[in-house]
Coordinates of C-alpha atoms and ligand atoms in Angstrom, one line a residue:
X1 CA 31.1 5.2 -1.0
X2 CA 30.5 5.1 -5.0
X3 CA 32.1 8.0 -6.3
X4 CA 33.5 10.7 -3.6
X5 CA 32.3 13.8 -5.7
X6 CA 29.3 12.7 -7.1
X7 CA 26.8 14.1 -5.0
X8 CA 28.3 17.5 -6.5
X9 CA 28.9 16.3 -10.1
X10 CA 25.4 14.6 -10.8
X11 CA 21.6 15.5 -10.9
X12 CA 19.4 13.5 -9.4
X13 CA 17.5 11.8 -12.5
X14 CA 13.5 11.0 -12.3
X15 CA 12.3 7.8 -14.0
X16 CA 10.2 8.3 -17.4
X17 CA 6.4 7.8 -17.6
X18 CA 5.0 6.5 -21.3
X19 CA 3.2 9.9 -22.9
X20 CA -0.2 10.4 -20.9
X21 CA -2.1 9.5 -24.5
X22 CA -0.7 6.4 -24.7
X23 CA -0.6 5.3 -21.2
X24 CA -4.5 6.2 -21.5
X25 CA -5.7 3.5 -23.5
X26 CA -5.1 0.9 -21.1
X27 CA -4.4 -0.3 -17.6
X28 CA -0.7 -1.8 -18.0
X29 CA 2.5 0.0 -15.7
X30 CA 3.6 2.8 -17.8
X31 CA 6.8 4.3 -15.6
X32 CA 10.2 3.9 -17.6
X33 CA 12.9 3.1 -15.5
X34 CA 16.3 3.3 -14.9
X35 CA 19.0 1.8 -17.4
X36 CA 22.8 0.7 -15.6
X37 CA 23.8 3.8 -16.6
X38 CA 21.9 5.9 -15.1
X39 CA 21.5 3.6 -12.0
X40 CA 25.0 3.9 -11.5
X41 CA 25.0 7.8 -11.7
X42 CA 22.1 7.9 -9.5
X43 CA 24.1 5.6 -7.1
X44 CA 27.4 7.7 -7.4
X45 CA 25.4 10.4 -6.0
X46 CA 25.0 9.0 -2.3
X47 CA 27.9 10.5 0.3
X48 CA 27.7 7.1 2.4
X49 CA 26.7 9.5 4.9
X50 CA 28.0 8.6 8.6
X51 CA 24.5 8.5 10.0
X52 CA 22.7 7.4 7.0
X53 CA 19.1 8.9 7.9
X54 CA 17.6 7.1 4.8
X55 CA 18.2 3.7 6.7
X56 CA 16.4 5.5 9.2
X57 CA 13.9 6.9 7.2
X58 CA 13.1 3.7 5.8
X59 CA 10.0 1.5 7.5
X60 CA 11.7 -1.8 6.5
X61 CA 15.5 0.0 7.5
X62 CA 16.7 -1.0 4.1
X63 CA 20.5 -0.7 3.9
X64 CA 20.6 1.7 1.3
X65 CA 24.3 3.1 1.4
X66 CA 25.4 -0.2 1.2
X67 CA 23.3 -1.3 -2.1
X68 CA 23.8 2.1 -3.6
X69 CA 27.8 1.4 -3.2
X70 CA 27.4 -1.9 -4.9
X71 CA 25.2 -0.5 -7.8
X72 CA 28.0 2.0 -8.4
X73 CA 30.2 -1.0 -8.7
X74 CA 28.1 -2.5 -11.2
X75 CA 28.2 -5.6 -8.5
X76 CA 24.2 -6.1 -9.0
X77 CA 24.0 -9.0 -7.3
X78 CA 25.5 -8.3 -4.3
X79 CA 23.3 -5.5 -4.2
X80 CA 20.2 -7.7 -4.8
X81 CA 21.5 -9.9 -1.6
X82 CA 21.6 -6.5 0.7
X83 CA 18.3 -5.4 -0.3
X84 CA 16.8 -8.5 -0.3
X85 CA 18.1 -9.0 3.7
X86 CA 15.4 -6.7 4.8
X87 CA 12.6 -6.6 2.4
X88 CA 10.6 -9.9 1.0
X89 CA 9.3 -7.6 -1.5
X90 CA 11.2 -5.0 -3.3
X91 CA 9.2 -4.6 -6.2
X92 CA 6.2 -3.8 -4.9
X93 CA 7.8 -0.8 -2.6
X94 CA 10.1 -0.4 -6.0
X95 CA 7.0 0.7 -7.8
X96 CA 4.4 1.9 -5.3
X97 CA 6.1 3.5 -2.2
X98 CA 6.0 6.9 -1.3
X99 CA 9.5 6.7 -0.8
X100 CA 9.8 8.4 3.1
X101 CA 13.9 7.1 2.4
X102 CA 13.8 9.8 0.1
X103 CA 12.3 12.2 2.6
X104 CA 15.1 11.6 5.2
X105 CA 18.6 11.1 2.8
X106 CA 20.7 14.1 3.8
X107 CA 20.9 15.6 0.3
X108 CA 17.6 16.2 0.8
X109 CA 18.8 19.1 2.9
X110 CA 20.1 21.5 0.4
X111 CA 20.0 19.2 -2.8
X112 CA 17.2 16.8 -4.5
X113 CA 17.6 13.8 -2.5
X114 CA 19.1 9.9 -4.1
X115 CA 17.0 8.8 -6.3
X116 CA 16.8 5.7 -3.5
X117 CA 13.5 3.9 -4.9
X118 CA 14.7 3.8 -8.6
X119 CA 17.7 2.3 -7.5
X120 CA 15.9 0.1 -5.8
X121 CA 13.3 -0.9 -8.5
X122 CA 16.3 -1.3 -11.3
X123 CA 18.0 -4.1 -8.8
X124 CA 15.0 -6.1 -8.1
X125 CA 13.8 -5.8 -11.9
X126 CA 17.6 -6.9 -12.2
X127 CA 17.0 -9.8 -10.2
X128 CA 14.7 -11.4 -11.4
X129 CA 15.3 -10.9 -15.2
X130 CA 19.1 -12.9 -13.8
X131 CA 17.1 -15.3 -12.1
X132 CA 18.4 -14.4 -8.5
X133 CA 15.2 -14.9 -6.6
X134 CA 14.4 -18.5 -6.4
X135 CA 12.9 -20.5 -3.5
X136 CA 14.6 -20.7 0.0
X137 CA 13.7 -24.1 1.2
X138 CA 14.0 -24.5 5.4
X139 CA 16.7 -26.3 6.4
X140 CA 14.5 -28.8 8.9
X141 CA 10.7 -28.8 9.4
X142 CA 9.9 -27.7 13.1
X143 CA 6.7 -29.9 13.3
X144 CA 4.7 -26.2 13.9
X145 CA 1.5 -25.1 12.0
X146 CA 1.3 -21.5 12.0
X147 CA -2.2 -20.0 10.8
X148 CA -2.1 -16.3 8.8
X149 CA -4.8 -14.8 8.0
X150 CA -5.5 -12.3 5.0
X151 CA -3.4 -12.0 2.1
X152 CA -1.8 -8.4 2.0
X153 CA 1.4 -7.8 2.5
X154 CA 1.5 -8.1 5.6
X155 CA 0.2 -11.9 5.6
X156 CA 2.4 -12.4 2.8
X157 CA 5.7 -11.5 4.7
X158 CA 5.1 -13.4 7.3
X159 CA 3.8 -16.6 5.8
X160 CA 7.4 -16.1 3.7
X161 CA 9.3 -15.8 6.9
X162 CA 7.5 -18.3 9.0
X163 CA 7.7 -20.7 6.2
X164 CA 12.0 -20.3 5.7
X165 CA 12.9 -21.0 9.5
X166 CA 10.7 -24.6 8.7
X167 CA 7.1 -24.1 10.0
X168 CA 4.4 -25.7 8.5
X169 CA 2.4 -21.8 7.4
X170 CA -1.1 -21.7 5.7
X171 CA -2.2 -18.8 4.2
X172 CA -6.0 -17.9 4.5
X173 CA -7.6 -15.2 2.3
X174 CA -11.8 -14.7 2.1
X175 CA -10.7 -13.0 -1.5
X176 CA -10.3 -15.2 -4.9
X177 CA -6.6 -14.0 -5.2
X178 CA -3.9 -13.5 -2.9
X179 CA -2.4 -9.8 -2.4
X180 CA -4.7 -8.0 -0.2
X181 CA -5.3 -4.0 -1.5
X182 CA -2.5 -5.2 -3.3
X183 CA -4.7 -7.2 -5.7
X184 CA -7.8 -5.4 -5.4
X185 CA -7.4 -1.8 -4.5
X186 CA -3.7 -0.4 -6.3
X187 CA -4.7 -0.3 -9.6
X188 CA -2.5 -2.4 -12.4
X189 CA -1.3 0.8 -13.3
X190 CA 0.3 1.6 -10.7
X191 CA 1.8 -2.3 -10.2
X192 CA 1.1 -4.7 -12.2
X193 CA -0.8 -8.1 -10.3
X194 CA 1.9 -10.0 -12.1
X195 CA 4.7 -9.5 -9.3
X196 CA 2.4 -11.2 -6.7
X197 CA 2.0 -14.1 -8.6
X198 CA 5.4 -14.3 -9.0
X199 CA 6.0 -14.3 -5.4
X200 CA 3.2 -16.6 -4.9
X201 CA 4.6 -19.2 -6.9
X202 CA 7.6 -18.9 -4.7
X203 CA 5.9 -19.0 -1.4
X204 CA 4.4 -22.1 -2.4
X205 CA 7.6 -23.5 -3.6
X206 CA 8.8 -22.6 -0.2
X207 CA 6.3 -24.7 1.6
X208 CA 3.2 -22.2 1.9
X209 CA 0.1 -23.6 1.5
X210 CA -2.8 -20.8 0.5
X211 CA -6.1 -21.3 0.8
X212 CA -7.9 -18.5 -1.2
X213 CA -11.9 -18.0 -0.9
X214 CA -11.7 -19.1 2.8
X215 CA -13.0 -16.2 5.6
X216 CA -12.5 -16.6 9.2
X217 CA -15.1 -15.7 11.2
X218 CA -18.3 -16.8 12.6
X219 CA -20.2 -19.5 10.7
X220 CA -23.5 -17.4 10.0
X221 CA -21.9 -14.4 9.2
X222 CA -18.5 -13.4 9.1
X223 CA -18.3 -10.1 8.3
X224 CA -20.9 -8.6 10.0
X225 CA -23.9 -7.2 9.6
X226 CA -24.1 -3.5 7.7
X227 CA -20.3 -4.2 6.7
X228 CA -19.8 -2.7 3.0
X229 CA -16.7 -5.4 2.1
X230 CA -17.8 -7.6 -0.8
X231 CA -17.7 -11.4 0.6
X232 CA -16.4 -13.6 -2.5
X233 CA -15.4 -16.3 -0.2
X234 CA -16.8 -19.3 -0.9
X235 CA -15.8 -21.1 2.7
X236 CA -16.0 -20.4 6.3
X237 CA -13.9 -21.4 9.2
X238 CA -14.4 -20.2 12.5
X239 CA -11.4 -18.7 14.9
X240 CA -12.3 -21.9 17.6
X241 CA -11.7 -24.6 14.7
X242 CA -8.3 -22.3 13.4
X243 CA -6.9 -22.0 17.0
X244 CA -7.7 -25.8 17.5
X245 CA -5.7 -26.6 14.6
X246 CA -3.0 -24.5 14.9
X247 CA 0.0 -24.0 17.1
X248 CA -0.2 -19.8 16.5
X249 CA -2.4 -17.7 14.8
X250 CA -1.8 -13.9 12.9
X251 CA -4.1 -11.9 11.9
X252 CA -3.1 -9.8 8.9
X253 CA -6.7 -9.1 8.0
X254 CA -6.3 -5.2 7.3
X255 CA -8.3 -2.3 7.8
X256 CA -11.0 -2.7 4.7
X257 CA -13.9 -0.8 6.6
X258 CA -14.2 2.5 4.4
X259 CA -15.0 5.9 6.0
X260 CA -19.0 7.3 4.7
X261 CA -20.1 10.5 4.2
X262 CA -23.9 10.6 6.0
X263 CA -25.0 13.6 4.4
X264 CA -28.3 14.2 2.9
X265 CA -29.0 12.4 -0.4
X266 CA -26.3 9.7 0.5
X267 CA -28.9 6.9 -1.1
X268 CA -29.2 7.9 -4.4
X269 CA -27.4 6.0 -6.8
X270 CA -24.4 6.9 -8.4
X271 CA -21.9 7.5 -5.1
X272 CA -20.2 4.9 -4.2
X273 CA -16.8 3.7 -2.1
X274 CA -13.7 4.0 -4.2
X275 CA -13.2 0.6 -2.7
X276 CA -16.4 -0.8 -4.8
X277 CA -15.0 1.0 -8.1
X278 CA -11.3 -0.3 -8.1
X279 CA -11.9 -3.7 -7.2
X280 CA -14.1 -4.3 -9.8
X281 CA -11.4 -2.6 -12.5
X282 CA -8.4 -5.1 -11.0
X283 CA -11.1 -7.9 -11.6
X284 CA -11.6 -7.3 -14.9
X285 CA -8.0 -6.7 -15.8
X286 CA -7.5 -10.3 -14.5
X287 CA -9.8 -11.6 -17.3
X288 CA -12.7 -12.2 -14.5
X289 CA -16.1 -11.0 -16.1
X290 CA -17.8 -8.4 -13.5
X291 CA -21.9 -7.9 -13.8
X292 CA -22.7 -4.5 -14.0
X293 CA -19.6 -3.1 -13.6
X294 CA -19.5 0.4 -12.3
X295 CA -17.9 2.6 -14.8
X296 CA -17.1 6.0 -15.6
X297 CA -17.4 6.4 -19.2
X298 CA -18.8 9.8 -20.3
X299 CA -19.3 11.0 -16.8
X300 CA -19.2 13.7 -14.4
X301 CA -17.0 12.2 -11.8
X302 CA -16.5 14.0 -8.4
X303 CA -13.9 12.3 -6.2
X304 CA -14.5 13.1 -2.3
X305 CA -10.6 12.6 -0.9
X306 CA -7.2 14.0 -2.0
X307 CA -5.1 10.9 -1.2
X308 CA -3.9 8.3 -2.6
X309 CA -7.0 6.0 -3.0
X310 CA -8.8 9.7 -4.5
X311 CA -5.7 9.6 -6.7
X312 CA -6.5 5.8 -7.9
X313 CA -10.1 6.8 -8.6
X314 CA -9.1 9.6 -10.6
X315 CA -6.8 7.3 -13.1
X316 CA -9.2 4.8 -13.1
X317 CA -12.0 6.9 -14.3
X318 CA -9.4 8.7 -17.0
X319 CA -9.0 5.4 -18.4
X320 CA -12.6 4.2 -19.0
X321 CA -13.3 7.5 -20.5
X322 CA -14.9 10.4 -18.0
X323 CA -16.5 13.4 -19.4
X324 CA -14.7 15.4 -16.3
X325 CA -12.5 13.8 -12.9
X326 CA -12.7 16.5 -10.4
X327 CA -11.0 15.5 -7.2
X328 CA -11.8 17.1 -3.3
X329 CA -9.8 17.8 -0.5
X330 CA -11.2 19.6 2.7
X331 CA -8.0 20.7 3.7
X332 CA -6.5 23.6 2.0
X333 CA -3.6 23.2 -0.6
X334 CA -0.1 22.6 0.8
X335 CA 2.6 24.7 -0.5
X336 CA 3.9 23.3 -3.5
X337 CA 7.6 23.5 -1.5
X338 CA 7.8 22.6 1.2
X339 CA 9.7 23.8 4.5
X340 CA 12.7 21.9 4.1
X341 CA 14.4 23.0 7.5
X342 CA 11.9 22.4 9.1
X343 CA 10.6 19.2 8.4
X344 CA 13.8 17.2 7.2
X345 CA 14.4 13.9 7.9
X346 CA 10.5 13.7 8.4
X347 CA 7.6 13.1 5.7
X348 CA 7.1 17.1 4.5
X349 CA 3.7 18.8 4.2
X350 CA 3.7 19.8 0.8
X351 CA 1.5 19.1 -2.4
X352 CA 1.7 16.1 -4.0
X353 CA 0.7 15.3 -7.7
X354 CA 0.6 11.9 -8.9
X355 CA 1.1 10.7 -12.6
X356 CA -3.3 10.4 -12.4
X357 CA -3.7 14.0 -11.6
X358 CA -1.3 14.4 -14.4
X359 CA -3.5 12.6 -16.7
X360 CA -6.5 15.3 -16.2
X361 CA -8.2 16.1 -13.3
X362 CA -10.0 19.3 -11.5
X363 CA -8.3 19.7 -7.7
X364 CA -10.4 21.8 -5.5
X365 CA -9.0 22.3 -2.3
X366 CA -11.0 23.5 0.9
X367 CA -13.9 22.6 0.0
X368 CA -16.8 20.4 1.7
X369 CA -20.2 18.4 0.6
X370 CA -23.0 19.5 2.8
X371 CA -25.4 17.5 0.3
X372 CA -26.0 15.2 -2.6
X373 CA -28.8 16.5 -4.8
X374 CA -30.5 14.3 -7.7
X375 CA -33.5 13.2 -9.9
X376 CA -35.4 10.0 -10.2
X377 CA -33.0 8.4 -7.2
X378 CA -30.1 9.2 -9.5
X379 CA -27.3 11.7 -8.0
X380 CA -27.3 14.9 -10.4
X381 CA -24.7 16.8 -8.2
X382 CA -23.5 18.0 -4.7
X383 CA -23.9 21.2 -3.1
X384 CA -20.5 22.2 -1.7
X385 CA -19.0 25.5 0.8
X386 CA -15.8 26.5 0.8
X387 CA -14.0 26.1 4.3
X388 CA -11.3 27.7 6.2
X389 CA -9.2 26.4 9.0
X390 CA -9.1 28.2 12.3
X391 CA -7.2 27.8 15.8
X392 CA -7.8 23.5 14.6
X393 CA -11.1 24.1 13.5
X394 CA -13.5 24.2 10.3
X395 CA -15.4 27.3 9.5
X396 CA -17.7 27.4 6.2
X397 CA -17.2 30.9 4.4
X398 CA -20.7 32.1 4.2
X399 CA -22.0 32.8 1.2
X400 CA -19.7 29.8 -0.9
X401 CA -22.0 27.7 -1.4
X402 CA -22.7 26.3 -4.8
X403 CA -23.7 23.2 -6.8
X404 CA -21.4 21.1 -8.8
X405 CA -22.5 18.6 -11.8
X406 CA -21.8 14.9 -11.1
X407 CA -23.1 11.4 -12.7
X408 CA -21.0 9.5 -10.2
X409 CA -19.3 10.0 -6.9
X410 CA -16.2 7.8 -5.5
X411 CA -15.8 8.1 -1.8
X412 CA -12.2 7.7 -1.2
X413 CA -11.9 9.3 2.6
X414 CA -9.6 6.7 3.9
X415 CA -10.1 3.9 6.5
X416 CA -11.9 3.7 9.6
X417 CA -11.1 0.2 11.3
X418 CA -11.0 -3.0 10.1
X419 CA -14.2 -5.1 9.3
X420 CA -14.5 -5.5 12.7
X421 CA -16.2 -9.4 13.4
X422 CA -12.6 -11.0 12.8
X423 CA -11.4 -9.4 16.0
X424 CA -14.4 -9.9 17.5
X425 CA -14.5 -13.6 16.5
X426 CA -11.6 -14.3 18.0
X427 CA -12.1 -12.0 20.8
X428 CA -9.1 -9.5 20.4
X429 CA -9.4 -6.4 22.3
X430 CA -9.1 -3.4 20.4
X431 CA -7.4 0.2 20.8
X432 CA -9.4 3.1 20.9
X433 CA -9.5 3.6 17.1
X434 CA -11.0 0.0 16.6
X435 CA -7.9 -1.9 15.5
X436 CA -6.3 -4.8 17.3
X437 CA -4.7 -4.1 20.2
X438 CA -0.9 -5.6 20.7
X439 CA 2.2 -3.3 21.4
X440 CA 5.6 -3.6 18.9
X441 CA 7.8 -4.1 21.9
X442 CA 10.5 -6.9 21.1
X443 CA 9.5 -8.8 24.1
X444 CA 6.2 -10.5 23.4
X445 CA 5.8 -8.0 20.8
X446 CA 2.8 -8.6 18.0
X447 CA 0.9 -10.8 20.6
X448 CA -2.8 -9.7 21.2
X449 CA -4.9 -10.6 24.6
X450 CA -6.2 -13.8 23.5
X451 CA -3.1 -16.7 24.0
X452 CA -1.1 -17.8 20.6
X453 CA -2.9 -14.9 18.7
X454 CA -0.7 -12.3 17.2
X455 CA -1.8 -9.1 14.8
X456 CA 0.3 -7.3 12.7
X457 CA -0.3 -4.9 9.6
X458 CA -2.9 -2.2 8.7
X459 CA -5.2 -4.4 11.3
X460 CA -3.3 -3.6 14.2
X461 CA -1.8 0.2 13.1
X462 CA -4.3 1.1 10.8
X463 CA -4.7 1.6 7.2
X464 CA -0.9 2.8 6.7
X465 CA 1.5 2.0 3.8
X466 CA 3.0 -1.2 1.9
X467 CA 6.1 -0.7 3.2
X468 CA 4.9 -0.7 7.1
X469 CA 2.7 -3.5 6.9
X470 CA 6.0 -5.7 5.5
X471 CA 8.2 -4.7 8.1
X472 CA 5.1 -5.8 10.8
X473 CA 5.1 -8.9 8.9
X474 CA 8.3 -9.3 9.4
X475 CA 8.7 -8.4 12.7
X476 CA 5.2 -10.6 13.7
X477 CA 7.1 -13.9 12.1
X478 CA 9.7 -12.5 14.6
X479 CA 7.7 -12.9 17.5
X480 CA 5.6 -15.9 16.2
X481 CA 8.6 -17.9 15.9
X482 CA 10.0 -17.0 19.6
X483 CA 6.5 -17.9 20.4
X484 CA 6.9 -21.4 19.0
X485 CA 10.7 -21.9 19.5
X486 CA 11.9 -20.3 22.5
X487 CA 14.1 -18.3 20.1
X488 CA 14.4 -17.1 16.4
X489 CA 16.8 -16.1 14.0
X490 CA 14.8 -13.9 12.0
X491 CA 16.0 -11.0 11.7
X492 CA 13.6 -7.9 14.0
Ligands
LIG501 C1 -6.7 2.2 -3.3 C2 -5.5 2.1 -2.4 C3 -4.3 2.6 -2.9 C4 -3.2 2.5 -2.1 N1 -2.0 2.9 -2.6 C5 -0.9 2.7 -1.9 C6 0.4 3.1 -2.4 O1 0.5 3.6 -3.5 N2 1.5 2.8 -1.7 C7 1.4 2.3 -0.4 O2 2.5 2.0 0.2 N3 0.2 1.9 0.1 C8 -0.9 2.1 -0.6 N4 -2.1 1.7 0.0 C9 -2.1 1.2 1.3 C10 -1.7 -0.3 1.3 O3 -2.3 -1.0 0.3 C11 -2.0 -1.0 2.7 O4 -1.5 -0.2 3.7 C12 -1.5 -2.4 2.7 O5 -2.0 -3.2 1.7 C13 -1.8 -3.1 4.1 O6 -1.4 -4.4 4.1 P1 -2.0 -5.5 5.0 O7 -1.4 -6.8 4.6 O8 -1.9 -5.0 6.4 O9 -3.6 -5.5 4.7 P2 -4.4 -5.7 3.3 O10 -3.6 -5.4 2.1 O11 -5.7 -4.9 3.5 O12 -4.7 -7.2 3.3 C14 -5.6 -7.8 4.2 C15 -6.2 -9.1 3.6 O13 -6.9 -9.7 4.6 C16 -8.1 -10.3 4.0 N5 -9.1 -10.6 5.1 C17 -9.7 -9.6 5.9 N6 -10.5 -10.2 6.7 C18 -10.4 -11.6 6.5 C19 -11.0 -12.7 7.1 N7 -11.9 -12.6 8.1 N8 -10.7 -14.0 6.6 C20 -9.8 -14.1 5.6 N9 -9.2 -13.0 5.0 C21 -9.5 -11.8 5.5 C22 -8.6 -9.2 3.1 O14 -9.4 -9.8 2.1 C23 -7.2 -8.8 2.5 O15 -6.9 -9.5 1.3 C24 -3.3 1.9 -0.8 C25 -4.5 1.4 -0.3 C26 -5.6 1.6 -1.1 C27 -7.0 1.1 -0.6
LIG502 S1 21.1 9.7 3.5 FE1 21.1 9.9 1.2 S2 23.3 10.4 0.7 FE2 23.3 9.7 2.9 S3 23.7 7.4 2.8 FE3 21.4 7.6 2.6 S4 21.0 7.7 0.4 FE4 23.2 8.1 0.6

């Protein structure tokens, strides 16, 4: 432990965002963080508590007592070495993780809990301005061809993993750049496409080979008919010729198919899935050169869905220039504290405002679209009614109803399933909310019906978090590499 009194001596201490203004103007990271200084007070703050809940807490079980101890020593690269034992990525959950560590660290009863993720982001960014992270080669080739397919970071870990203990990994991605929602969904905003490049570099260096613009699936068409996913890929390769050529297979395709809203006037132009709008935004911020790109410059912009896609939208459309960003959630708004007895170590109901909604945005809470109205084919508004929840259920308040402006509407409702043809392709059964079926157990875990196919990420659990889908990576290299070897030294 750091400093025996801290946790009574210091304040938590928040990193910095650039002034909204400024930020505005264009689509670059904009959150200040931590200097040594106030890393090290922010570490001195953890009681190395005897059951450390944050480790818990934590998806990829990060050692964080152990890090934040070595921070507080000013010993940053030791503290790089811990982190880095359980998480290929640090500075993507450094920047973009909800932080459920946070959630569970036991000052979090009474207190504000360790700052744990801005800790975490000042040792990573540590890192690799010392030039710490640098290409593990394997010790010995196994001989073993491993196939992964789809490029999040899921895919990512796992090719990473795979590729250390000596197996020959290739990397399939339908998409013109690796990084999966990573690339084209989190805006640059929020992290920066930069820091998968990075890692890129260093998979390859490490023996991955990727092969972007390449979509598995059947030859005539691979993702399916009526599917709303945009198909840049310029190659296909069927599941047969993949499981012929390989000694395993993992699908780390993710969970891309987004969730409509059938109501009347869904034609008209103008609405659209939040996952046509961002894409096209991370595109362009690449340098790529998008036809018709849809924008929201002097717009009335409704966006249906209060999470964190809704959230994306709302930034997004801030930063090209939106006459309004109004943002809705059906369910009603969350106390702004929440019940901490009640829900500690777990994830707490409460509300939640991003650095987007800080930016400028309408929040209207309880509220539902019965209908999108318009002129000339072009969406002109929707016609809303309040709702209230009963015993589970959703009851309209009569006499709500009313009829708000809009020039363009972002669906951002979450997920339903993955595009579903690359399970069906390679004829992977599926669990009752469409994604692949295969249990987490350690024994044979990962492993779908179909023999030497495995399935790990938001395709198997469902659209989840960053931070989940590396820990499935890792734990799917796991269970690849028993697969192939009889045993494995990665780490579960
Ligand atoms: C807008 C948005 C914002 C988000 N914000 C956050 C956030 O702030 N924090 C957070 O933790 N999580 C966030 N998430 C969720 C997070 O991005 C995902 O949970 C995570 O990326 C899932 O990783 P994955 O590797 O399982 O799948 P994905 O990242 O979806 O990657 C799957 C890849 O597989 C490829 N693929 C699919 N089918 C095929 C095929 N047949 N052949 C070849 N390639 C294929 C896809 O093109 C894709 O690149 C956000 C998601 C969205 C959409
Ligand atoms: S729960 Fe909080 S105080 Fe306890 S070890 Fe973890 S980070 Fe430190």
């Amino acid at each position: 432990m750091g400093k025996t009194t801290g946790f009574m001596e210091y304040e938590r201490i928040e990193e910095g965002y650039r002034p909204v203004p400024e930020r505005l103007k264009h689509y670059r990271e904009f959150v200040v963080g931590l200097d040594e200084p106030q890393a090290k007070v922010q570490a001195a703050r953890c009681m190395d508590c005897g059951t450390p809940f944050c480790n818990n807490g934590c998806p990829v079980n990060n050692i964080i007592p152990d890090f934040n101890d070595l921070v507080y020593q000013s010993d940053w690269q030791s503290a790089w070495a811990v982190l880095d034992s359980t998480n290929n990525f640090p500075e993507f959950t450094g920047r973009i993780c909800p932080a459920p560590c946070e959630a569970a660290c036991v000052l979090n009863v009474n207190d504000d809990p360790v700052g744990i993720k801005s800790i975490e982001h000042a040792i990573i960014d540590r890192a690799w301005a010392e030039g710490w992270v640098a290409p593990r080669l394997a010790k010995h080739k196994t001989g073993k061809r491993v196939a992964v397919v789809g490029s999040g970071p899921a895919g990512m870990a796992a090719a990473q993993q795979l590729a250390r203990v000596g197996h020959d990994v290739t990397l399939f991605e339908k998409n013109d750049r690796v990084g999966g929602l990573l690339r084209y969904g989190i805006p640059d905003f929020k992290m920066e496409k930069s820091h998968i490049d990075r890692r890129v570099a260093q998979m390859q260096a490490e023996g991955v080979t990727i092969r972007t613009g390449v979509v598995i699936g059947a030859k005539d068409d691979p993702l399916g008919k009526g599917s709303r996913v945009t198909n840049w890929a310029k190659e296909t390769i069927t599941p047969g010729q993949l499981q012929q050529d390989f000694d395993a297979v993992l699908i780390t395709a993710g969970a891309e198919q987004s969730r409509d809203l059938p109501v009347p006037g869904r034609e008209l132009d103008g609405i659209h899935f939040a996952m046509e709008f961002l894409p096209q935004q991370n595109k362009v911020n690449a340098g790529d050169k998008v036809k018709g790109q849809l924008r929201a410059d002097g717009k009335h912009v409704i966006v249906i869905g209060g999470g964190d896609t809704g959230s994306d939208c709302v930034g997004t459309s801030n930063r090209h220039g939106a006459a309004s960003v109004t943002q809705f959630e059906l369910m009603p708004q969350p106390p702004v504290q929440e019940n901490r007895p009640m829900t500690w170590p777990y994830w707490p109901y409460k509300l939640r405002t991003s650095s987007s909604h800080e930016e400028g945005c309408e929040r209207e809470f309880a509220i539902s679209t019965k209908e999108f109205v318009g002129e000339k084919g072009k969406v002109t508004g929707l016609k809303t009614v309040r709702v209230e929840w009963k015993d589970g259920k959703m009851i309209e308040v009569p006499g709500s109803e009313q009829v708000l402006k809009a020039d363009l509407v972002l669906l951002a409702m979450g997920f339903v399933s993955p595009v579903s043809p690359v399970l069906e392709a390679f004829g992977v059964e599926k669990d009752a909310r469409g994604n692949a079926r295969a249990s987490t157990d350690f024994d044979g875990g990962y492993a779908t019906n179909v023999p030497k196919v495995f399935a790990a990420g938001d395709v198997r659990r469902g659209q989840s978090l960053v931070v989940w889908a590396i820990r499935e990576g890792r734990q799917a290299a796991r269970a690849v590499d028993e697969f192939l070897m009889g045993f494995s030294d990665l780490p579960r």
